[in-house]
CSV table of C-alpha atoms and ligand atoms in Angstrom, one decimal:
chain,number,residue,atom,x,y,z
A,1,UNK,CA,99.3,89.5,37.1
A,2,UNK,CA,96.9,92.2,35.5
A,3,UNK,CA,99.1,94.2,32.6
A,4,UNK,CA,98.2,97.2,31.6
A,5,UNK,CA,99.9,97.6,28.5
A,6,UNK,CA,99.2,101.4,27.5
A,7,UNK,CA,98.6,104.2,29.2
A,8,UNK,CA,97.4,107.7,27.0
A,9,UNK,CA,99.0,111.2,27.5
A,10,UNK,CA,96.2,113.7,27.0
A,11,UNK,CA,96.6,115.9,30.1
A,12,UNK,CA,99.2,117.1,32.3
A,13,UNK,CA,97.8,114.8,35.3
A,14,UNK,CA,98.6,111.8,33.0
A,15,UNK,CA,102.2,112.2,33.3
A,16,UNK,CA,101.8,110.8,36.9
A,17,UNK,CA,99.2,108.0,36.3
A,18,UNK,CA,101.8,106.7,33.6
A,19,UNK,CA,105.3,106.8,35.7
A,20,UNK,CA,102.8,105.6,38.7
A,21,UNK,CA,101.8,102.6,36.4
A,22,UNK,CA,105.3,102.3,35.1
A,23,UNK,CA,106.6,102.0,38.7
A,24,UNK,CA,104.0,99.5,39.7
A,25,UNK,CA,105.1,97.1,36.4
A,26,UNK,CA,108.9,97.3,37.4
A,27,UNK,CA,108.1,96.5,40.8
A,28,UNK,CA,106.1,93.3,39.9
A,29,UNK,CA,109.0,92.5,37.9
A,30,UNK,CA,111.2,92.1,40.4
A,31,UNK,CA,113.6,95.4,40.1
A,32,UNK,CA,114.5,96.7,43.0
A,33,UNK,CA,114.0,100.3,44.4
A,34,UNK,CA,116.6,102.3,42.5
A,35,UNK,CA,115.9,100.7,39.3
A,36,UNK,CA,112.2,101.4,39.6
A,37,UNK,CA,113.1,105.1,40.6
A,38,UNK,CA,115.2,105.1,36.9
A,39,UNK,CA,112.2,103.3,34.9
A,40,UNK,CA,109.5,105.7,36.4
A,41,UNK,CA,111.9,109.4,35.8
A,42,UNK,CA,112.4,108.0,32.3
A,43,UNK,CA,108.5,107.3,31.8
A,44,UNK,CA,108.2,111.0,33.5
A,45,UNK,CA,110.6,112.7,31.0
A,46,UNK,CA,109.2,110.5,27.8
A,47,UNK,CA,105.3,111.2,28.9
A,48,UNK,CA,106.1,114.9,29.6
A,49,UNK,CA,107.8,115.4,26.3
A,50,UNK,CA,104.9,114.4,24.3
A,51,UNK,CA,102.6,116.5,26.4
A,52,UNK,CA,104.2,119.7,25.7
A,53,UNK,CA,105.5,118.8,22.3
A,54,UNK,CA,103.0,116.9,20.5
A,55,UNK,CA,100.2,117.4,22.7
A,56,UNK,CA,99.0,113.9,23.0
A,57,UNK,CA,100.4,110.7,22.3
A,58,UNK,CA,100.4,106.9,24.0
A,59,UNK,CA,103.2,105.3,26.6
A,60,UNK,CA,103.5,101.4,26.3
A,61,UNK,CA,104.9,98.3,28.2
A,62,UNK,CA,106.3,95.4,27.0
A,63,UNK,CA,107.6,92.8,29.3
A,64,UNK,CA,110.8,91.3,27.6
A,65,UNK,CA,111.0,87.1,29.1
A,66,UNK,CA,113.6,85.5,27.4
A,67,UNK,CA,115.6,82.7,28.0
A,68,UNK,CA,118.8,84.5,29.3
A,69,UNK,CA,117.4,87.9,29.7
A,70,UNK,CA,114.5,89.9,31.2
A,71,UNK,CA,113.4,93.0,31.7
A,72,UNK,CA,110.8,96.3,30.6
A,73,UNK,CA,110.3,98.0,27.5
A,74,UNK,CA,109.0,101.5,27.5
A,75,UNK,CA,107.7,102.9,24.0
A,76,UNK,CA,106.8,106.3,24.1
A,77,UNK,CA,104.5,106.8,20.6
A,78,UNK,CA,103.2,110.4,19.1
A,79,UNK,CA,102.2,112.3,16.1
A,80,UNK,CA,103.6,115.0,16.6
A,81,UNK,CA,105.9,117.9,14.7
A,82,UNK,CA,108.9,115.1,15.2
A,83,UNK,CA,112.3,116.3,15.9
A,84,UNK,CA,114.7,117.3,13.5
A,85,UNK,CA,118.4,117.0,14.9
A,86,UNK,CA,118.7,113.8,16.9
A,87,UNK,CA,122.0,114.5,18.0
A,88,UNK,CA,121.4,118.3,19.0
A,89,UNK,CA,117.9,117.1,21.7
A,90,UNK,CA,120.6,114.6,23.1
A,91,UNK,CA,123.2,117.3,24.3
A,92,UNK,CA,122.7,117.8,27.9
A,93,UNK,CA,121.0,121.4,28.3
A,94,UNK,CA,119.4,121.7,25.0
A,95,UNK,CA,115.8,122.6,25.6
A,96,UNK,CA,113.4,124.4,23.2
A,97,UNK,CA,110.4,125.1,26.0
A,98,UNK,CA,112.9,126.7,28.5
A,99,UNK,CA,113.5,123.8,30.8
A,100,UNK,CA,116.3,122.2,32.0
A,101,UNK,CA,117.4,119.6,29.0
A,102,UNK,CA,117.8,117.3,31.0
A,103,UNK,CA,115.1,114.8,29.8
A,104,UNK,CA,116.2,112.8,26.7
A,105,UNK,CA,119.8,112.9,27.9
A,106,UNK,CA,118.8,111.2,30.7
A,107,UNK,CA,116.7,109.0,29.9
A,108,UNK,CA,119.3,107.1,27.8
A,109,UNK,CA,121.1,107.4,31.1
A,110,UNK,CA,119.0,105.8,33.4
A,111,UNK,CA,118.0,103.2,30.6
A,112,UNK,CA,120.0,100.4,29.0
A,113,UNK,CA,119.0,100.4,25.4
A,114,UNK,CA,117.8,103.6,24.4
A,115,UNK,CA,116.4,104.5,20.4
A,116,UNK,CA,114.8,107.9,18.6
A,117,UNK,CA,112.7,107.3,15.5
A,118,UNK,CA,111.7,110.3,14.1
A,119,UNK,CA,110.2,111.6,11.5
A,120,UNK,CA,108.3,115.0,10.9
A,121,UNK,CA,105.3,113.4,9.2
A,122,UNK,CA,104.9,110.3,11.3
A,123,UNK,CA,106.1,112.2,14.8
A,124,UNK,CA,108.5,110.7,17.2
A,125,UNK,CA,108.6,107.2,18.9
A,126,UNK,CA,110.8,106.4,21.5
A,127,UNK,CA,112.2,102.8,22.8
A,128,UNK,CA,113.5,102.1,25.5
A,129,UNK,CA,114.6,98.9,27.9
A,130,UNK,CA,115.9,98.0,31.2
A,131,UNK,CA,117.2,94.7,32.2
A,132,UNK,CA,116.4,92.7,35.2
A,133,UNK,CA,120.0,92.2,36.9
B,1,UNK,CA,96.3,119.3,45.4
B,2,UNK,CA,97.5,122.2,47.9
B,3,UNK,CA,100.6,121.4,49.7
B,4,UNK,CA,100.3,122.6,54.0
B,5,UNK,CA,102.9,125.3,54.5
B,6,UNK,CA,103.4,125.3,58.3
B,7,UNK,CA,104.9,128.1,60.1
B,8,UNK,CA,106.8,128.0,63.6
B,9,UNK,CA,108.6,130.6,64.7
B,10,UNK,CA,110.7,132.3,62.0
B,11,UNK,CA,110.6,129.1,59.6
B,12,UNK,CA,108.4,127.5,57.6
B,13,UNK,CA,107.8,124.1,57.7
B,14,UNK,CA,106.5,121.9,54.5
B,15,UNK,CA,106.6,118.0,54.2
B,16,UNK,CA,105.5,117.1,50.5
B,17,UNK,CA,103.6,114.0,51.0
B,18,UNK,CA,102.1,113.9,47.2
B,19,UNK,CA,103.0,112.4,43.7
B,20,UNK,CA,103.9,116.2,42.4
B,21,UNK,CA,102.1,116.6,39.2
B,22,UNK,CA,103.3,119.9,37.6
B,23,UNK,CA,100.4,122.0,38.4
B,24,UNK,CA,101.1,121.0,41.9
B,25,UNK,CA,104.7,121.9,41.8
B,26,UNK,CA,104.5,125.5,40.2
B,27,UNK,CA,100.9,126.3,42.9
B,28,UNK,CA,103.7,125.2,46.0
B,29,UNK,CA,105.8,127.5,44.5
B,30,UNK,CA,103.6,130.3,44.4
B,31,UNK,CA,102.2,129.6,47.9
B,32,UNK,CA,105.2,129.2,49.5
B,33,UNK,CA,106.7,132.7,47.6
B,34,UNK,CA,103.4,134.1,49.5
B,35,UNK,CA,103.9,132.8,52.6
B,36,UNK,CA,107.2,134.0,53.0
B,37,UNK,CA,106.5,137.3,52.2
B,38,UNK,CA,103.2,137.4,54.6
B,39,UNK,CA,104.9,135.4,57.8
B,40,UNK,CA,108.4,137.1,57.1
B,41,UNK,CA,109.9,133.6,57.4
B,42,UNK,CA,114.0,133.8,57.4
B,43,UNK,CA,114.8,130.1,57.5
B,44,UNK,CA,112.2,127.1,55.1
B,45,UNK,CA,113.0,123.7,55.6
B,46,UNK,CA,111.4,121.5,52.3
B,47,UNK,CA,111.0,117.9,53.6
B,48,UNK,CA,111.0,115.2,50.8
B,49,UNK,CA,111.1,112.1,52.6
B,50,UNK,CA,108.0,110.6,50.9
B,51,UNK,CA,109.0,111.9,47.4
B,52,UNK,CA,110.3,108.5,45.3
B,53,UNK,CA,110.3,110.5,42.6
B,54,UNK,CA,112.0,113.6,41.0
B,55,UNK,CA,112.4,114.3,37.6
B,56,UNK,CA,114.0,117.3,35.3
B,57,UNK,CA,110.5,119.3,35.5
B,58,UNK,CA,110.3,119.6,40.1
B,59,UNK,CA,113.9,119.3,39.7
B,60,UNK,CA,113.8,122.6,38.2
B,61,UNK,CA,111.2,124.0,40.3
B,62,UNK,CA,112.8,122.7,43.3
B,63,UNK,CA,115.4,124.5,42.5
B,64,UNK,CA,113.9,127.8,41.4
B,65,UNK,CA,112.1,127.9,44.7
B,66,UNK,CA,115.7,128.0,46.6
B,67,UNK,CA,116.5,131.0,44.2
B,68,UNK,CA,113.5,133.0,44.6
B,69,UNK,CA,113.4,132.4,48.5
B,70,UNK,CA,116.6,133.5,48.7
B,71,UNK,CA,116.0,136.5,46.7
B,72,UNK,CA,113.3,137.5,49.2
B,73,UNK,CA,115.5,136.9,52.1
B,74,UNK,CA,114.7,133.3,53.1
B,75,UNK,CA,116.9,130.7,53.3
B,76,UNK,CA,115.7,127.1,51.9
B,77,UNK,CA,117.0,123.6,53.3
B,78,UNK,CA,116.2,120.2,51.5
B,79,UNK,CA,115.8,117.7,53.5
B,80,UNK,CA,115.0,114.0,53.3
B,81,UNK,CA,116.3,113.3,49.7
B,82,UNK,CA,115.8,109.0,49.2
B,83,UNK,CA,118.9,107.5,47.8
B,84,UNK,CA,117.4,106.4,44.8
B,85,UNK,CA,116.0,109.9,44.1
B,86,UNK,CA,119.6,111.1,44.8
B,87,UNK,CA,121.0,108.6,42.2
B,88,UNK,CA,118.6,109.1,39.2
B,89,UNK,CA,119.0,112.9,39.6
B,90,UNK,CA,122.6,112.7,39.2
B,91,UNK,CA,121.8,110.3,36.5
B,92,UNK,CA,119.8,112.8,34.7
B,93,UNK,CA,122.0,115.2,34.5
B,94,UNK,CA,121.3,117.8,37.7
B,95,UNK,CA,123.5,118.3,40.4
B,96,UNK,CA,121.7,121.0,42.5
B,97,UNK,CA,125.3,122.3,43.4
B,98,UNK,CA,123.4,125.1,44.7
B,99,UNK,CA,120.6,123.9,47.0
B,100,UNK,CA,121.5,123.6,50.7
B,101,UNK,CA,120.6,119.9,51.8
B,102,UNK,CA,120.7,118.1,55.2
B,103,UNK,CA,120.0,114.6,55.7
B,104,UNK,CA,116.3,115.2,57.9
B,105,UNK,CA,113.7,117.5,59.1
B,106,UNK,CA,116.1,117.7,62.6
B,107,UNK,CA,119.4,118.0,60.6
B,108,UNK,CA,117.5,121.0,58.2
B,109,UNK,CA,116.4,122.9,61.1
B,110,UNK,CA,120.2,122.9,62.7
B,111,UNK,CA,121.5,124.0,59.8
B,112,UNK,CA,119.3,126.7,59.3
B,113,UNK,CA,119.9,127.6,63.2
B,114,UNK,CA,123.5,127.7,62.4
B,115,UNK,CA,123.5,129.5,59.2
B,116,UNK,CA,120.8,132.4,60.9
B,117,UNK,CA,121.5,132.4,64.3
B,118,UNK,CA,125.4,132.4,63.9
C,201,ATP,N1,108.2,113.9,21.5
C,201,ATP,C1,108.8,115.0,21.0
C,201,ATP,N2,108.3,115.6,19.9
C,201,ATP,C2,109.0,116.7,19.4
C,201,ATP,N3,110.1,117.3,19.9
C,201,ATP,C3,110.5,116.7,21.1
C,201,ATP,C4,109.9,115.6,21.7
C,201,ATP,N4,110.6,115.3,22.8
C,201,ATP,C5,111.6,116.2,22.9
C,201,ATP,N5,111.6,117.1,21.9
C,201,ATP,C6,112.5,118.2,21.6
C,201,ATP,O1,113.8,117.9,22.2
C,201,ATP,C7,114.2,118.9,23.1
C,201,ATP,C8,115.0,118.2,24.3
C,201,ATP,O2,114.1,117.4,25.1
C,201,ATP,P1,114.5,117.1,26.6
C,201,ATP,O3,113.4,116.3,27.2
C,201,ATP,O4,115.9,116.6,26.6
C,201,ATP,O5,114.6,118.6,27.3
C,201,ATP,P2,113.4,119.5,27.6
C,201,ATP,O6,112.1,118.8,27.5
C,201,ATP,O7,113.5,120.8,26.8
C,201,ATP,O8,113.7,119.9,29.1
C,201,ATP,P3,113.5,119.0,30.4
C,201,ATP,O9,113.1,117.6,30.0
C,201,ATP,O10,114.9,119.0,31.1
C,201,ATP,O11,112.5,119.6,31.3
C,201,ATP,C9,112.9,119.6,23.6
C,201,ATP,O12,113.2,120.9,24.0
C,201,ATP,C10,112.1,119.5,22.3
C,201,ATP,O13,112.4,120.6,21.4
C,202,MG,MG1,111.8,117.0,28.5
């Protein structure tokens, strides 16, 4: 199976070619159709983010095989201006570019293990996992 | 990528068949704003069958085109919605308590009929 581990957000078309990629990982996986709607919305929201708020930055994949689990890691990696409040970006509706505030929120939704590291020197990295049921 | 806005009678018709990138999404909006002003559509039925994917940004302008139709006098139907598309969107976070819905093109067209045409 040919894994591409890391996809670059540089332009707005990149947003697709990483949830497409994303999409195509889960499905080789093995999850299912809703779970692969859930991982490539959450690569969507991560990959837009860094677009319009730090302008470039990279999305990963990690295929987690252990012995009595399974499933994709998503890290979402820039250098942007960071974030400052962690708790106020994760309050449904709280958006600082006019859109819906619906994207971090919900990716820890659609996700099982979900983690902000953020810092306003280093920028923002994101990690998140779903596990193959 | 353009997305074909097809008229017939007083509706338009529009099946989006593309991975909407975000340019995409806000041109359909603007083309379809245009369209309904130049054809004087009353009734626009927005297939999304082949969509398996919708996220907070053509959530929103999903949604914005029903408002702004319906400020210019034409009613918007969503049709076609996978259920996976329907789950994750509820999952986000976005309801769309406001967007008329029907389960197919033929469903959305009846509904429209209904709604216009008492
Ligand atoms: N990578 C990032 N770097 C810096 N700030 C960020 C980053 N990602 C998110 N933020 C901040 O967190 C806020 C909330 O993000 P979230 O994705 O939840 O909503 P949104 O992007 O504003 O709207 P939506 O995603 O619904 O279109 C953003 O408005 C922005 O201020
Ligand atoms: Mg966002």
């Amino acid at each position: 199976m040919d894994f591409k581990p890391c996809v670059t957000i540089r332009k707005e078309w990149d947003i697709v070619g990483a949830r497409q990629l994303g999409r195509k990982h889960a499905k080789e996986l093995g999850f299912g159709t809703v779970d692969q709607a859930r991982i490539a919305t959450a690569i969507s929201e991560l990959a837009r983010n860094i677009y319009l708020y730090a302008r470039t930055g990279t999305i990963c994949f990690e295929v987690i095989d252990e012995l009595d689990k399974k499933g994709l890691k998503i890290v979402a990696k820039d250098n942007g201006p960071g974030i400052r409040d962690i708790s106020q970006v994760m309050q449904d509706g709280y958006s600082t570019s006019g859109g819906l505030g619906a994207g971090l929120p919900g990716v820890k939704r659609l996700m099982d293990f979900f983690e902000i590291r953020s810092d306003s020197e280093k920028g923002t990295e994101i990690e998140a996992i779903k596990w193959l049921r | 990528m353009r997305i074909p806005i097809l008229k017939l009678h007083n509706y338009l018709l529009i099946s989006i068949q593309i991975d909407l990138d975000d340019q995409s999404a806000i041109q359909f909006q603007e083309d379809l704003l245009n369209e309904i002003h130049k054809s004087g559509a009353t009734g626009v039925v927005i297939d999304l069958t082949s969509v398996d994917i919708i996220d907070s940004f053509i959530a929103k302008v999903l949604g914005d085109v029903v408002t702004m139709s319906g400020l210019m006098g034409a009613r918007v139907v969503l049709t076609g919605i996978q259920p996976a598309v329907a789950m994750t969107l509820i999952e986000l976070g976005i309801h769309m308590h406001d967007v008329p819905t029907a389960l197919d093109l033929e469903q959305g067209l009846i509904k429209l009929r209904q709604e216009l045409e008492g």
